[in-house]
mmCIF file of C-alpha atoms and ligand atoms in Angstrom:
data_model
loop_
_atom_site.group_PDB
_atom_site.id
_atom_site.type_symbol
_atom_site.label_atom_id
_atom_site.label_comp_id
_atom_site.label_asym_id
_atom_site.label_seq_id
_atom_site.Cartn_x
_atom_site.Cartn_y
_atom_site.Cartn_z
ATOM 1 C CA MET A 255 -7.144 57.930 15.882
ATOM 2 C CA THR A 256 -3.807 57.701 14.590
ATOM 3 C CA ARG A 257 -2.253 54.781 12.640
ATOM 4 C CA LEU A 258 0.022 53.954 16.159
ATOM 5 C CA MET A 259 -3.225 53.598 17.991
ATOM 6 C CA LEU A 260 -4.923 51.592 14.999
ATOM 7 C CA ALA A 261 -1.819 49.506 14.304
ATOM 8 C CA ALA A 262 -1.950 48.608 18.011
ATOM 9 C CA LEU A 263 -5.392 47.800 18.314
ATOM 10 C CA ILE A 264 -5.463 45.668 15.189
ATOM 11 C CA GLY A 265 -1.958 43.768 16.708
ATOM 12 C CA SER A 266 -3.597 43.202 19.547
ATOM 13 C CA THR A 267 -6.728 42.230 18.911
ATOM 14 C CA ALA A 268 -5.520 39.722 15.849
ATOM 15 C CA ILE A 269 -2.653 37.744 17.540
ATOM 16 C CA PRO A 270 -4.505 36.055 20.133
ATOM 17 C CA ALA A 271 -7.842 35.809 17.969
ATOM 18 C CA LEU A 272 -5.364 33.765 15.586
ATOM 19 C CA ALA A 273 -3.943 31.749 19.000
ATOM 20 C CA GLU A 274 -7.449 31.428 20.393
ATOM 21 C CA GLU A 275 -7.697 27.390 21.175
ATOM 22 C CA VAL A 276 -8.431 25.302 23.953
ATOM 23 C CA ASN A 277 -5.984 21.745 25.071
ATOM 24 C CA VAL A 278 -7.742 18.868 27.002
ATOM 25 C CA TYR A 279 -5.864 16.307 28.713
ATOM 26 C CA SER A 280 -8.513 13.782 29.056
ATOM 27 C CA HIS A 281 -9.347 10.463 30.474
ATOM 28 C CA ARG A 282 -12.383 9.975 28.882
ATOM 29 C CA GLN A 283 -12.487 7.672 25.755
ATOM 30 C CA PRO A 284 -12.175 9.166 22.377
ATOM 31 C CA GLU A 285 -15.155 8.015 20.782
ATOM 32 C CA LEU A 286 -17.295 9.477 23.165
ATOM 33 C CA ILE A 287 -15.340 13.298 23.799
ATOM 34 C CA GLN A 288 -14.937 14.281 19.958
ATOM 35 C CA PRO A 289 -18.263 14.714 19.442
ATOM 36 C CA LEU A 290 -18.852 17.075 22.239
ATOM 37 C CA LEU A 291 -15.521 18.610 20.871
ATOM 38 C CA ASP A 292 -16.320 18.605 17.486
ATOM 39 C CA ALA A 293 -20.219 20.287 18.582
ATOM 40 C CA PHE A 294 -18.634 23.023 20.162
ATOM 41 C CA THR A 295 -15.668 24.025 17.270
ATOM 42 C CA GLN A 296 -19.129 24.327 15.074
ATOM 43 C CA GLU A 297 -19.994 27.216 17.522
ATOM 44 C CA THR A 298 -17.658 29.122 18.348
ATOM 45 C CA GLY A 299 -14.993 28.395 15.446
ATOM 46 C CA ILE A 300 -12.840 27.698 18.785
ATOM 47 C CA PRO A 301 -10.206 24.629 17.721
ATOM 48 C CA VAL A 302 -9.884 22.107 20.727
ATOM 49 C CA ASN A 303 -6.211 19.275 20.922
ATOM 50 C CA VAL A 304 -7.106 16.107 22.394
ATOM 51 C CA ALA A 305 -4.459 14.487 24.781
ATOM 52 C CA PHE A 306 -5.413 11.298 25.380
ATOM 53 C CA VAL A 307 -3.889 10.109 28.821
ATOM 54 C CA GLU A 308 -4.797 7.209 30.405
ATOM 55 C CA LYS A 309 -2.125 7.138 33.366
ATOM 56 C CA GLY A 310 0.199 9.272 35.378
ATOM 57 C CA LEU A 311 -1.868 11.897 34.609
ATOM 58 C CA VAL A 312 -0.720 14.652 37.538
ATOM 59 C CA GLU A 313 2.495 13.546 37.359
ATOM 60 C CA LYS A 314 2.581 14.593 33.562
ATOM 61 C CA LEU A 315 0.642 18.215 34.847
ATOM 62 C CA LYS A 316 2.956 18.638 37.569
ATOM 63 C CA ALA A 317 6.199 17.702 35.461
ATOM 64 C CA GLU A 318 4.971 20.071 32.474
ATOM 65 C CA GLY A 319 4.233 22.818 35.505
ATOM 66 C CA ASP A 320 3.854 26.429 33.983
ATOM 67 C CA ARG A 321 4.668 25.352 31.028
ATOM 68 C CA SER A 322 2.008 22.982 30.350
ATOM 69 C CA PRO A 323 -0.500 23.703 26.956
ATOM 70 C CA ALA A 324 -2.918 21.840 28.977
ATOM 71 C CA ASP A 325 -6.214 24.171 29.944
ATOM 72 C CA LEU A 326 -9.111 21.466 31.302
ATOM 73 C CA ILE A 327 -9.090 18.037 32.454
ATOM 74 C CA LEU A 328 -11.766 15.968 31.472
ATOM 75 C CA THR A 329 -11.747 12.401 33.216
ATOM 76 C CA VAL A 330 -14.276 10.081 35.499
ATOM 77 C CA ASP A 331 -15.615 9.975 38.802
ATOM 78 C CA VAL A 332 -14.736 11.712 41.422
ATOM 79 C CA ALA A 333 -11.685 10.338 43.284
ATOM 80 C CA ARG A 334 -9.646 11.442 40.010
ATOM 81 C CA LEU A 335 -10.935 14.463 40.147
ATOM 82 C CA GLY A 336 -10.235 14.680 43.607
ATOM 83 C CA GLU A 337 -6.721 13.246 42.915
ATOM 84 C CA VAL A 338 -6.277 15.936 40.942
ATOM 85 C CA LYS A 339 -7.238 18.904 43.194
ATOM 86 C CA ASP A 340 -5.466 17.426 45.788
ATOM 87 C CA ALA A 341 -2.404 17.320 43.552
ATOM 88 C CA GLY A 342 -2.641 21.818 43.374
ATOM 89 C CA VAL A 343 -3.012 21.180 39.317
ATOM 90 C CA THR A 344 -5.829 22.534 39.203
ATOM 91 C CA GLN A 345 -7.496 26.226 39.553
ATOM 92 C CA PRO A 346 -10.659 27.903 41.079
ATOM 93 C CA VAL A 347 -12.850 28.684 38.677
ATOM 94 C CA GLN A 348 -16.333 30.984 39.547
ATOM 95 C CA ASP A 349 -19.124 31.416 37.060
ATOM 96 C CA ALA A 350 -22.369 31.849 37.043
ATOM 97 C CA ALA A 351 -23.529 29.661 34.249
ATOM 98 C CA LEU A 352 -21.992 26.879 35.717
ATOM 99 C CA ASP A 353 -23.313 27.209 38.978
ATOM 100 C CA ALA A 354 -27.074 28.013 37.586
ATOM 101 C CA ALA A 355 -26.529 24.235 34.883
ATOM 102 C CA ILE A 356 -24.998 22.102 37.858
ATOM 103 C CA PRO A 357 -25.975 21.674 41.508
ATOM 104 C CA ALA A 358 -23.860 22.129 44.537
ATOM 105 C CA ASN A 359 -23.595 18.550 45.729
ATOM 106 C CA LEU A 360 -22.128 17.464 42.397
ATOM 107 C CA ARG A 361 -19.813 20.510 42.495
ATOM 108 C CA ASP A 362 -16.339 21.121 44.296
ATOM 109 C CA ALA A 363 -17.618 22.865 46.871
ATOM 110 C CA ASP A 364 -13.824 25.283 46.589
ATOM 111 C CA HIS A 365 -14.997 25.593 42.580
ATOM 112 C CA ASN A 366 -11.804 23.300 41.824
ATOM 113 C CA TRP A 367 -13.579 20.620 39.431
ATOM 114 C CA TYR A 368 -17.633 19.720 38.185
ATOM 115 C CA GLY A 369 -19.959 16.764 37.060
ATOM 116 C CA LEU A 370 -20.878 16.942 34.078
ATOM 117 C CA THR A 371 -22.638 14.086 33.979
ATOM 118 C CA THR A 372 -24.122 11.014 36.489
ATOM 119 C CA ARG A 373 -24.279 7.595 36.789
ATOM 120 C CA ALA A 374 -25.307 5.634 39.605
ATOM 121 C CA ARG A 375 -22.794 2.141 41.214
ATOM 122 C CA ILE A 376 -25.620 -0.474 40.983
ATOM 123 C CA VAL A 377 -26.360 -4.343 40.861
ATOM 124 C CA TYR A 378 -26.947 -6.344 37.824
ATOM 125 C CA ALA A 379 -28.883 -9.120 38.962
ATOM 126 C CA ASN A 380 -29.747 -12.703 37.097
ATOM 127 C CA LYS A 381 -33.028 -12.094 35.417
ATOM 128 C CA ASP A 382 -33.644 -16.349 36.378
ATOM 129 C CA ARG A 383 -31.618 -16.710 39.354
ATOM 130 C CA VAL A 384 -32.605 -13.332 41.363
ATOM 131 C CA ALA A 385 -36.145 -12.550 42.352
ATOM 132 C CA ASP A 386 -37.809 -9.550 42.354
ATOM 133 C CA GLY A 387 -36.875 -7.955 46.412
ATOM 134 C CA GLU A 388 -33.930 -10.251 46.692
ATOM 135 C CA VAL A 389 -31.187 -7.514 46.654
ATOM 136 C CA THR A 390 -32.432 -3.890 47.305
ATOM 137 C CA THR A 391 -29.499 -1.977 49.745
ATOM 138 C CA TYR A 392 -25.776 -2.101 49.459
ATOM 139 C CA GLU A 393 -25.423 -3.408 53.323
ATOM 140 C CA ASP A 394 -27.258 -6.863 52.085
ATOM 141 C CA LEU A 395 -24.224 -7.556 49.298
ATOM 142 C CA ALA A 396 -22.424 -8.501 52.919
ATOM 143 C CA ASP A 397 -25.285 -10.783 53.298
ATOM 144 C CA PRO A 398 -24.547 -14.416 53.783
ATOM 145 C CA LYS A 399 -27.490 -15.358 51.432
ATOM 146 C CA TRP A 400 -24.586 -14.053 48.625
ATOM 147 C CA LYS A 401 -21.814 -16.597 49.278
ATOM 148 C CA GLY A 402 -20.006 -17.495 46.214
ATOM 149 C CA ARG A 403 -23.464 -15.774 44.472
ATOM 150 C CA LEU A 404 -21.101 -12.015 43.888
ATOM 151 C CA CYS A 405 -18.680 -10.914 41.330
ATOM 152 C CA THR A 406 -16.948 -7.364 41.296
ATOM 153 C CA ARG A 407 -13.779 -5.691 39.864
ATOM 154 C CA SER A 408 -10.995 -4.951 41.855
ATOM 155 C CA PHE A 409 -12.251 -2.338 45.184
ATOM 156 C CA THR A 410 -9.791 -0.756 44.403
ATOM 157 C CA ASN A 411 -10.899 0.382 41.197
ATOM 158 C CA ASP A 412 -11.734 3.978 42.026
ATOM 159 C CA TYR A 413 -15.087 3.413 41.136
ATOM 160 C CA ASN A 414 -15.293 0.566 44.136
ATOM 161 C CA VAL A 415 -13.482 3.035 46.651
ATOM 162 C CA ALA A 416 -16.349 6.038 45.899
ATOM 163 C CA LEU A 417 -18.348 3.138 47.056
ATOM 164 C CA THR A 418 -16.887 2.606 49.925
ATOM 165 C CA ALA A 419 -16.616 5.600 50.886
ATOM 166 C CA ALA A 420 -20.128 6.068 50.498
ATOM 167 C CA HIS A 421 -20.784 3.892 53.144
ATOM 168 C CA LEU A 422 -18.344 4.637 55.034
ATOM 169 C CA ALA A 423 -19.791 8.315 55.693
ATOM 170 C CA HIS A 424 -23.262 6.534 56.433
ATOM 171 C CA HIS A 425 -22.394 4.139 59.347
ATOM 172 C CA GLY A 426 -18.071 4.556 60.249
ATOM 173 C CA PRO A 427 -15.179 2.678 59.526
ATOM 174 C CA GLU A 428 -16.061 -0.278 61.864
ATOM 175 C CA ALA A 429 -19.409 -1.188 60.030
ATOM 176 C CA THR A 430 -17.221 -0.306 56.875
ATOM 177 C CA VAL A 431 -14.606 -3.355 57.298
ATOM 178 C CA THR A 432 -17.888 -5.715 58.828
ATOM 179 C CA TRP A 433 -19.511 -4.561 54.834
ATOM 180 C CA LEU A 434 -16.627 -5.289 53.209
ATOM 181 C CA GLU A 435 -15.620 -8.141 55.294
ATOM 182 C CA GLY A 436 -18.717 -9.932 54.114
ATOM 183 C CA ILE A 437 -18.808 -8.981 50.542
ATOM 184 C CA LYS A 438 -14.948 -10.574 50.109
ATOM 185 C CA ALA A 439 -16.602 -13.883 51.832
ATOM 186 C CA ASN A 440 -19.877 -13.985 48.972
ATOM 187 C CA LEU A 441 -17.575 -13.372 46.079
ATOM 188 C CA ALA A 442 -17.669 -15.991 43.078
ATOM 189 C CA LYS A 443 -13.660 -15.682 42.115
ATOM 190 C CA LYS A 444 -10.820 -13.335 42.641
ATOM 191 C CA PRO A 445 -11.993 -10.075 41.055
ATOM 192 C CA ASP A 446 -10.959 -9.414 37.771
ATOM 193 C CA GLY A 447 -11.054 -7.778 35.070
ATOM 194 C CA GLY A 448 -14.038 -4.169 33.936
ATOM 195 C CA ASP A 449 -18.147 -4.109 35.204
ATOM 196 C CA ARG A 450 -19.552 -5.537 31.686
ATOM 197 C CA ASP A 451 -16.999 -8.519 32.402
ATOM 198 C CA GLN A 452 -19.035 -9.563 35.942
ATOM 199 C CA VAL A 453 -21.973 -9.461 33.724
ATOM 200 C CA LYS A 454 -20.493 -11.778 31.248
ATOM 201 C CA SER A 455 -19.461 -14.116 34.464
ATOM 202 C CA ILE A 456 -23.443 -13.305 35.563
ATOM 203 C CA TRP A 457 -24.466 -14.736 31.873
ATOM 204 C CA ALA A 458 -21.823 -18.125 32.083
ATOM 205 C CA GLY A 459 -23.460 -18.781 35.124
ATOM 206 C CA GLU A 460 -20.381 -18.278 37.381
ATOM 207 C CA CYS A 461 -22.622 -15.705 40.050
ATOM 208 C CA ASP A 462 -26.043 -13.910 40.279
ATOM 209 C CA ILE A 463 -25.108 -10.502 41.018
ATOM 210 C CA SER A 464 -22.608 -8.119 40.189
ATOM 211 C CA LEU A 465 -21.701 -4.729 40.767
ATOM 212 C CA GLY A 466 -21.517 -2.056 37.727
ATOM 213 C CA ASN A 467 -22.329 1.584 36.622
ATOM 214 C CA THR A 468 -25.361 1.719 34.615
ATOM 215 C CA TYR A 469 -23.966 3.249 31.090
ATOM 216 C CA TYR A 470 -22.340 0.154 30.519
ATOM 217 C CA MET A 471 -26.018 -1.323 30.267
ATOM 218 C CA GLY A 472 -26.087 0.315 27.229
ATOM 219 C CA LYS A 473 -22.937 -0.311 25.699
ATOM 220 C CA MET A 474 -23.066 -3.619 26.267
ATOM 221 C CA LEU A 475 -26.284 -3.201 24.225
ATOM 222 C CA GLU A 476 -24.903 -1.886 21.424
ATOM 223 C CA ASP A 477 -22.144 -4.743 20.667
ATOM 224 C CA PRO A 478 -23.389 -7.963 19.126
ATOM 225 C CA GLU A 479 -21.530 -10.599 21.615
ATOM 226 C CA GLN A 480 -22.091 -8.176 24.840
ATOM 227 C CA LYS A 481 -25.879 -7.772 23.897
ATOM 228 C CA GLU A 482 -26.160 -11.465 25.151
ATOM 229 C CA TRP A 483 -24.451 -11.101 28.636
ATOM 230 C CA ALA A 484 -26.549 -7.636 28.722
ATOM 231 C CA GLY A 485 -29.366 -10.225 28.183
ATOM 232 C CA SER A 486 -28.848 -12.286 30.919
ATOM 233 C CA VAL A 487 -29.511 -9.210 33.651
ATOM 234 C CA ARG A 488 -31.485 -6.957 35.162
ATOM 235 C CA ILE A 489 -30.504 -3.105 36.467
ATOM 236 C CA VAL A 490 -31.226 -3.066 39.920
ATOM 237 C CA PHE A 491 -30.908 0.917 41.914
ATOM 238 C CA PRO A 492 -29.496 -0.538 45.395
ATOM 239 C CA THR A 493 -29.601 1.982 48.485
ATOM 240 C CA PHE A 494 -28.025 2.571 51.602
ATOM 241 C CA GLN A 495 -30.558 1.787 54.738
ATOM 242 C CA ASP A 496 -30.193 5.160 55.246
ATOM 243 C CA GLY A 497 -29.815 7.334 51.786
ATOM 244 C CA GLY A 498 -30.105 6.036 48.158
ATOM 245 C CA THR A 499 -28.283 5.364 45.024
ATOM 246 C CA HIS A 500 -24.659 5.939 44.937
ATOM 247 C CA VAL A 501 -24.234 8.216 42.256
ATOM 248 C CA ASN A 502 -20.910 9.311 40.553
ATOM 249 C CA VAL A 503 -19.571 11.930 37.793
ATOM 250 C CA SER A 504 -18.100 12.791 35.226
ATOM 251 C CA GLY A 505 -16.427 16.118 35.186
ATOM 252 C CA VAL A 506 -14.280 19.209 34.340
ATOM 253 C CA ALA A 507 -11.689 20.674 36.398
ATOM 254 C CA MET A 508 -9.479 23.744 34.598
ATOM 255 C CA THR A 509 -5.370 23.316 35.364
ATOM 256 C CA THR A 510 -3.698 25.952 36.985
ATOM 257 C CA SER A 511 -1.971 27.193 34.071
ATOM 258 C CA ALA A 512 -4.317 26.914 31.683
ATOM 259 C CA PRO A 513 -2.882 29.106 28.533
ATOM 260 C CA ASN A 514 -6.195 29.673 26.824
ATOM 261 C CA LYS A 515 -7.924 30.606 30.020
ATOM 262 C CA ASP A 516 -11.461 32.305 28.386
ATOM 263 C CA ALA A 517 -11.591 29.819 25.577
ATOM 264 C CA ALA A 518 -11.329 27.171 28.558
ATOM 265 C CA LEU A 519 -14.159 28.498 30.267
ATOM 266 C CA LYS A 520 -16.164 28.545 27.268
ATOM 267 C CA LEU A 521 -15.814 25.254 26.631
ATOM 268 C CA MET A 522 -16.825 24.732 30.036
ATOM 269 C CA GLU A 523 -19.626 26.350 30.161
ATOM 270 C CA PHE A 524 -20.617 24.567 26.624
ATOM 271 C CA LEU A 525 -20.343 21.092 28.168
ATOM 272 C CA ALA A 526 -23.005 22.062 30.911
ATOM 273 C CA SER A 527 -25.119 23.302 28.251
ATOM 274 C CA ASP A 528 -28.636 21.580 26.907
ATOM 275 C CA ALA A 529 -26.397 20.734 23.607
ATOM 276 C CA ALA A 530 -23.267 19.005 24.819
ATOM 277 C CA GLN A 531 -25.514 17.490 27.827
ATOM 278 C CA LYS A 532 -27.987 15.594 25.232
ATOM 279 C CA ILE A 533 -24.877 14.225 23.481
ATOM 280 C CA TYR A 534 -23.910 13.387 26.878
ATOM 281 C CA ALA A 535 -26.808 11.618 27.151
ATOM 282 C CA GLU A 536 -27.397 9.751 23.932
ATOM 283 C CA THR A 537 -23.961 8.638 23.365
ATOM 284 C CA ASN A 538 -22.325 7.249 26.427
ATOM 285 C CA TYR A 539 -26.056 6.423 28.222
ATOM 286 C CA GLU A 540 -25.157 8.663 31.285
ATOM 287 C CA PHE A 541 -27.431 11.503 33.246
ATOM 288 C CA PRO A 542 -27.847 14.258 32.210
ATOM 289 C CA ILE A 543 -26.913 17.089 34.942
ATOM 290 C CA LYS A 544 -28.460 20.127 33.754
ATOM 291 C CA GLN A 545 -32.650 19.308 35.050
ATOM 292 C CA GLY A 546 -34.415 18.942 31.857
ATOM 293 C CA VAL A 547 -32.779 17.283 29.843
ATOM 294 C CA ALA A 548 -34.077 14.403 28.259
ATOM 295 C CA LEU A 549 -32.112 10.816 29.349
ATOM 296 C CA SER A 550 -31.088 8.604 26.500
ATOM 297 C CA PRO A 551 -34.984 5.972 25.821
ATOM 298 C CA VAL A 552 -32.469 3.407 27.022
ATOM 299 C CA VAL A 553 -31.715 5.336 29.810
ATOM 300 C CA GLU A 554 -35.225 5.606 30.420
ATOM 301 C CA SER A 555 -36.018 1.793 30.785
ATOM 302 C CA TRP A 556 -34.512 0.927 33.642
ATOM 303 C CA GLY A 557 -36.427 3.153 35.908
ATOM 304 C CA SER A 558 -36.140 5.884 37.919
ATOM 305 C CA PHE A 559 -34.303 5.648 41.374
ATOM 306 C CA THR A 560 -33.210 8.814 44.538
ATOM 307 C CA PRO A 561 -29.868 10.074 44.385
ATOM 308 C CA ASP A 562 -27.908 9.317 47.627
ATOM 309 C CA SER A 563 -27.722 12.068 49.802
ATOM 310 C CA VAL A 564 -23.567 11.780 50.490
ATOM 311 C CA ASP A 565 -22.647 14.951 48.589
ATOM 312 C CA LEU A 566 -19.597 14.143 46.021
ATOM 313 C CA THR A 567 -17.618 16.318 48.692
ATOM 314 C CA GLU A 568 -17.665 13.815 51.699
ATOM 315 C CA ILE A 569 -16.829 11.113 49.182
ATOM 316 C CA SER A 570 -13.521 12.603 48.243
ATOM 317 C CA ARG A 571 -13.088 12.962 51.554
ATOM 318 C CA LEU A 572 -13.446 9.895 52.548
ATOM 319 C CA ARG A 573 -11.762 8.058 49.756
ATOM 320 C CA PRO A 574 -8.288 7.650 51.378
ATOM 321 C CA GLU A 575 -9.712 5.951 54.493
ATOM 322 C CA ALA A 576 -11.779 3.948 52.294
ATOM 323 C CA LEU A 577 -8.852 2.889 50.232
ATOM 324 C CA LYS A 578 -7.237 1.912 53.424
ATOM 325 C CA LEU A 579 -10.125 -0.660 54.776
ATOM 326 C CA ILE A 580 -10.549 -2.381 51.050
ATOM 327 C CA GLN A 581 -6.303 -2.750 51.198
ATOM 328 C CA GLN A 582 -6.919 -3.370 55.062
ATOM 329 C CA VAL A 583 -9.571 -6.282 55.015
ATOM 330 C CA ASP A 584 -8.235 -7.824 51.134
ATOM 331 C CA VAL A 585 -10.916 -7.510 49.437
ATOM 332 C CA ASP A 586 -9.496 -8.847 46.341
ATOM 333 C CA GLY A 587 -7.177 -11.063 47.973
HETATM 334 FE FE1 FE2 B 156 -16.375 2.868 33.230
#
């Protein structure tokens, strides 16, 4: 080997090795994401930089264009994953390890995003004022027997838009309008706050049932004040009449301009690994997406359920129509 060849070799390997890093734009909370990223850096030596972008993620990525430092987007809800895909700020990633770890119905058919955890959208029911078996389906939430007894966050929130999209997939637009009107008629008060605020309202006696995501139960139990709210309710896994319980994801997507593609793919694979899935399960009370990874004991105590059969690509596709119907009915009004 000539000196020139050696210099070229050192030059070409040393520079990328020094520059290897991953930049993440995240919608997810810092305290949840950091333990995962630290574990990745410990295993691979690759540093990860995170920018928490609460709002305007698509606008930011579009404005930055090809010069964006971002490699990966971490976010919750198929609505937001669909939004970044539709905006053209993500690229397809074909990867055997990701395909093996993540079931096909929980990742984008075009490989633009991958689910990393799941969460069910369930009913929190007051332990005293709601009998066992009194609420079993999502359709039932529109029944007049719940008049003045139902609390929810805004129906234009992504979580409720996805649930409405699932209803749309099962029953079509006409029945969905009727369902939304029924829900609106049953509301104890104007939708406000997050999922945990609705449980607080149940605890305070303002309503008897609410819609919420499963992991909030775990989060409430960790908090001295919210623990009391959590104690006033039990989790009911409703199903669609002709389906199962509505499940959504948190997920990851690679940006169109990703400057550190190889390292970013390593991080994607890591997030779908047993080690990372265990962290997700235990720190955020989510359901690991990978088969064989244990649930947190708290989550396990809520019991099992059958996830709905409508796949998330379909939910994502129906999202704009669902939002239109929610606005037409003016559920929050
Ligand atoms: Fe949430």
